Amino acid sequence: MGIPLASPSRLASLRGRTPTVATLCSHSSLQIFHGARVEGFPTLGLSVGPPPRFYDAFPLARPDRFLSVPTVKELAALSARLREEGAVIVPHGSFVEYLGAEAFAELDVPVFGNRAVLGWESDRRKERDWLESAGVTMPKLIDDPQEIRGPVIVKYYGAKGGKGFFLAKNREGLEEFRPTGPYVIQEYVLGTRYYMHFFYSPLSDRGYRVGHGSIELLGMDRRDEANIDELYKLGAQEELLKVGIRPTFVVTGNVPVVLRESLLPRAFDVAARIVERSVELFGGMVGPFCLEGIMTEDLEFKVFEISTRIVAGTNLFISGSPYSDFIEPQLSTGRRIAQEIRRGATEGRLAEILS
Ligand code: ATP
């Protein structure tokens, strides 16, 4: 038996009924609804304003019903209604970002995964404490600009989609930086970016065992980031600055990638250590998470960020990925979430996967 995350009162609305899988109509919601439907769950789409019309174009991913509110803030007041519906909320990046981490943490509705993880993920310093104390290598943090010995990246706090980040080739280059909010300075790591989609199940008793359960690798992508990804076509940064173009990292899409097979042991080792440490620190990071890092030419994987819920890059793999195909055919992350809820309900262990 694993660690209970939810009290019996938090789960009272689910007693004796099939849960309804609910999420905000955005980000990876098509995948979440599709996966829930395949696993036989009723689905509920939460929309801000009228239900988005594009769902009509995707009948296999359209939620059974919609619940609409005029503004995003009103979602926070829907708890009682969602409990009546027997809803389990599946969080995704946009859900937490739009509602705000605090309002999300206070929703009085069962949520898939451990909401205690939010406090560790949303603060870059706490995130670093967690990952480094798990023995993970991260890009070096620079507290004093005098320590700068090479290119650096300046990043603002919170998930800003890479907006407003500043790159400097050296210490002199940083003098032009004018901060507009709390930020950190990191070494700029040269290498290849990988965004690895893992899933930690505390209920599973087979596979790659970690903590009380096991981890699975469900897919991998690389993000297309405007306009940095195309900069090489136009030449060096200095030339662009002359015409007033600054590089940004705004995500515009995703492409599938696979890792050299000989590097997979390292990827699993890093993921396992992060999960083990999360169990010690806050009872465990349950469900999907994404390790976002850079493989250097020395084959060192430096993790610059962890996303502790389903990421949009998983949308590439609705009918499986080169990794999930070795676990089960047609296994998307959305479907894997639904399977975990079903197992938790069947075995009377929902308290270990909902909070
Ligand atoms: P998101 O919300 O989309 O995850 P974010 O605002 O949290 O973005 P990060 O994910 O930390 O920001 O970084 C955005 C992008 O900046 C990365 O995808 C990567 O391309 C680049 N990046 C971040 N840190 C580094 C680093 N130390 N070295 C090189 N590139 C980096």
CSV table of N, CA, C and O and ligand atoms in Angstrom, one decimal, residues 124 139 153 155-156 158-163 165 186-190 193 195 223 225 228 249 251 292 294 304-305 307, ligand 1:
chain,number,residue,atom,x,y,z
A,124,ARG,N,11.3,28.5,-9.0
A,124,ARG,CA,12.5,27.9,-9.6
A,124,ARG,C,13.5,27.5,-8.6
A,124,ARG,O,14.3,26.5,-8.8
A,139,PRO,N,21.7,23.1,-15.3
A,139,PRO,CA,22.6,24.2,-15.7
A,139,PRO,C,23.0,25.0,-14.5
A,139,PRO,O,22.2,25.3,-13.6
A,153,ILE,N,21.9,32.5,-20.0
A,153,ILE,CA,20.4,32.8,-20.4
A,153,ILE,C,19.8,33.3,-19.1
A,153,ILE,O,20.1,32.8,-18.0
A,155,LYS,N,16.3,34.0,-17.2
A,155,LYS,CA,14.9,33.4,-17.2
A,155,LYS,C,14.1,34.0,-16.1
A,155,LYS,O,14.5,34.1,-15.0
A,156,TYR,N,12.9,34.4,-16.5
A,156,TYR,CA,11.9,34.9,-15.5
A,156,TYR,C,11.3,33.7,-14.8
A,156,TYR,O,11.3,32.6,-15.3
A,158,GLY,N,8.3,31.3,-13.2
A,158,GLY,CA,7.0,30.8,-13.6
A,158,GLY,C,7.0,30.3,-15.1
A,158,GLY,O,7.9,30.6,-15.8
A,159,ALA,N,6.0,29.6,-15.5
A,159,ALA,CA,5.9,29.2,-16.9
A,159,ALA,C,5.4,30.3,-17.8
A,159,ALA,O,4.3,30.6,-17.9
A,160,LYS,N,6.4,31.0,-18.4
A,160,LYS,CA,6.0,32.1,-19.3
A,160,LYS,C,6.2,31.7,-20.7
A,160,LYS,O,6.2,32.6,-21.6
A,161,GLY,N,6.3,30.4,-21.0
A,161,GLY,CA,6.5,30.0,-22.4
A,161,GLY,C,7.7,30.6,-23.0
A,161,GLY,O,7.8,30.8,-24.2
A,162,GLY,N,8.8,30.8,-22.2
A,162,GLY,CA,10.0,31.3,-22.7
A,162,GLY,C,10.0,32.7,-23.1
A,162,GLY,O,10.9,33.2,-23.8
A,163,LYS,N,9.0,33.4,-22.8
A,163,LYS,CA,8.8,34.8,-23.2
A,163,LYS,C,9.8,35.8,-22.5
A,163,LYS,O,10.0,35.7,-21.3
A,165,PHE,N,13.0,35.9,-22.4
A,165,PHE,CA,14.3,35.4,-21.9
A,165,PHE,C,15.4,36.2,-22.7
A,165,PHE,O,15.2,36.7,-23.8
A,186,GLN,N,21.4,31.7,-15.7
A,186,GLN,CA,22.0,30.3,-15.8
A,186,GLN,C,23.0,30.3,-16.9
A,186,GLN,O,23.0,31.0,-17.8
A,187,GLU,N,23.9,29.3,-16.8
A,187,GLU,CA,24.8,29.0,-17.9
A,187,GLU,C,23.9,28.6,-19.1
A,187,GLU,O,22.9,27.9,-18.9
A,188,TYR,N,24.3,29.0,-20.3
A,188,TYR,CA,23.6,28.6,-21.5
A,188,TYR,C,24.2,27.3,-22.0
A,188,TYR,O,25.4,27.3,-22.3
A,189,VAL,N,23.4,26.2,-21.9
A,189,VAL,CA,24.0,24.9,-22.2
A,189,VAL,C,23.9,24.6,-23.7
A,189,VAL,O,22.8,24.7,-24.3
A,190,LEU,N,25.0,24.3,-24.3
A,190,LEU,CA,25.0,23.9,-25.7
A,190,LEU,C,24.8,22.4,-25.9
A,190,LEU,O,25.5,21.6,-25.2
A,193,ARG,N,18.2,19.5,-27.3
A,193,ARG,CA,17.1,19.4,-26.3
A,193,ARG,C,16.3,18.2,-26.4
A,193,ARG,O,16.0,17.8,-27.6
A,195,TYR,N,12.6,16.5,-24.5
A,195,TYR,CA,11.5,16.6,-23.6
A,195,TYR,C,10.9,15.3,-23.4
A,195,TYR,O,10.2,14.8,-24.3
A,223,ARG,N,10.6,20.8,-28.7
A,223,ARG,CA,9.7,21.9,-29.0
A,223,ARG,C,10.2,22.8,-30.1
A,223,ARG,O,11.4,23.1,-30.2
A,225,GLU,N,10.6,26.4,-31.2
A,225,GLU,CA,10.5,27.6,-30.5
A,225,GLU,C,10.8,28.8,-31.4
A,225,GLU,O,11.9,29.0,-31.9
A,228,ILE,N,13.8,31.7,-32.1
A,228,ILE,CA,15.2,31.2,-31.9
A,228,ILE,C,15.6,30.1,-32.8
A,228,ILE,O,16.7,30.0,-33.4
A,249,PHE,N,11.8,32.3,-27.1
A,249,PHE,CA,11.7,30.9,-27.0
A,249,PHE,C,10.2,30.5,-27.0
A,249,PHE,O,9.8,29.6,-26.3
A,251,VAL,N,6.9,28.8,-27.6
A,251,VAL,CA,6.7,27.5,-28.2
A,251,VAL,C,5.6,27.6,-29.3
A,251,VAL,O,4.5,28.2,-29.0
A,292,GLU,N,12.8,18.0,-19.0
A,292,GLU,CA,13.2,18.9,-20.1
A,292,GLU,C,14.6,19.3,-19.9
A,292,GLU,O,15.0,19.9,-18.9
A,294,ILE,N,19.0,19.1,-21.8
A,294,ILE,CA,19.9,19.3,-22.9
A,294,ILE,C,21.0,18.2,-22.8
A,294,ILE,O,21.6,18.1,-21.7
A,304,PHE,N,16.9,21.4,-17.3
A,304,PHE,CA,16.6,22.8,-17.0
A,304,PHE,C,15.2,23.0,-16.4
A,304,PHE,O,15.0,24.1,-15.9
A,305,GLU,N,14.4,22.0,-16.6
A,305,GLU,CA,13.0,22.2,-16.1
A,305,GLU,C,12.3,20.9,-15.9
A,305,GLU,O,12.5,19.9,-16.7
A,307,SER,N,8.2,19.5,-15.8
A,307,SER,CA,6.8,19.8,-15.8
A,307,SER,C,6.1,18.7,-15.1
A,307,SER,O,6.3,17.5,-15.5
B,1,ATP,P1,7.6,26.7,-20.5
B,1,ATP,O1,6.6,27.3,-19.7
B,1,ATP,O2,7.3,26.6,-22.0
B,1,ATP,O3,8.2,25.3,-20.0
B,1,ATP,P2,9.5,28.4,-19.2
B,1,ATP,O4,9.2,29.8,-19.2
B,1,ATP,O5,9.3,27.6,-17.9
B,1,ATP,O6,8.9,27.7,-20.4
B,1,ATP,P3,12.0,27.0,-19.7
B,1,ATP,O7,11.2,25.7,-20.1
B,1,ATP,O8,12.9,26.9,-18.5
B,1,ATP,O9,11.1,28.2,-19.6
B,1,ATP,O10,12.9,27.4,-20.9
B,1,ATP,C1,12.3,27.7,-22.2
B,1,ATP,C2,13.3,27.4,-23.3
B,1,ATP,O11,14.6,28.1,-23.1
B,1,ATP,C3,13.7,25.9,-23.3
B,1,ATP,O12,12.8,25.1,-24.0
B,1,ATP,C4,15.1,25.9,-24.0
B,1,ATP,O13,15.0,26.0,-25.4
B,1,ATP,C5,15.7,27.2,-23.5
B,1,ATP,N1,16.5,27.0,-22.3
B,1,ATP,C6,16.1,27.1,-21.0
B,1,ATP,N2,17.2,27.0,-20.1
B,1,ATP,C7,18.3,26.8,-20.9
B,1,ATP,C8,19.7,26.7,-20.6
B,1,ATP,N3,20.2,26.7,-19.4
B,1,ATP,N4,20.5,26.6,-21.7
B,1,ATP,C9,20.1,26.6,-23.0
B,1,ATP,N5,18.8,26.8,-23.3
B,1,ATP,C10,17.9,26.9,-22.3
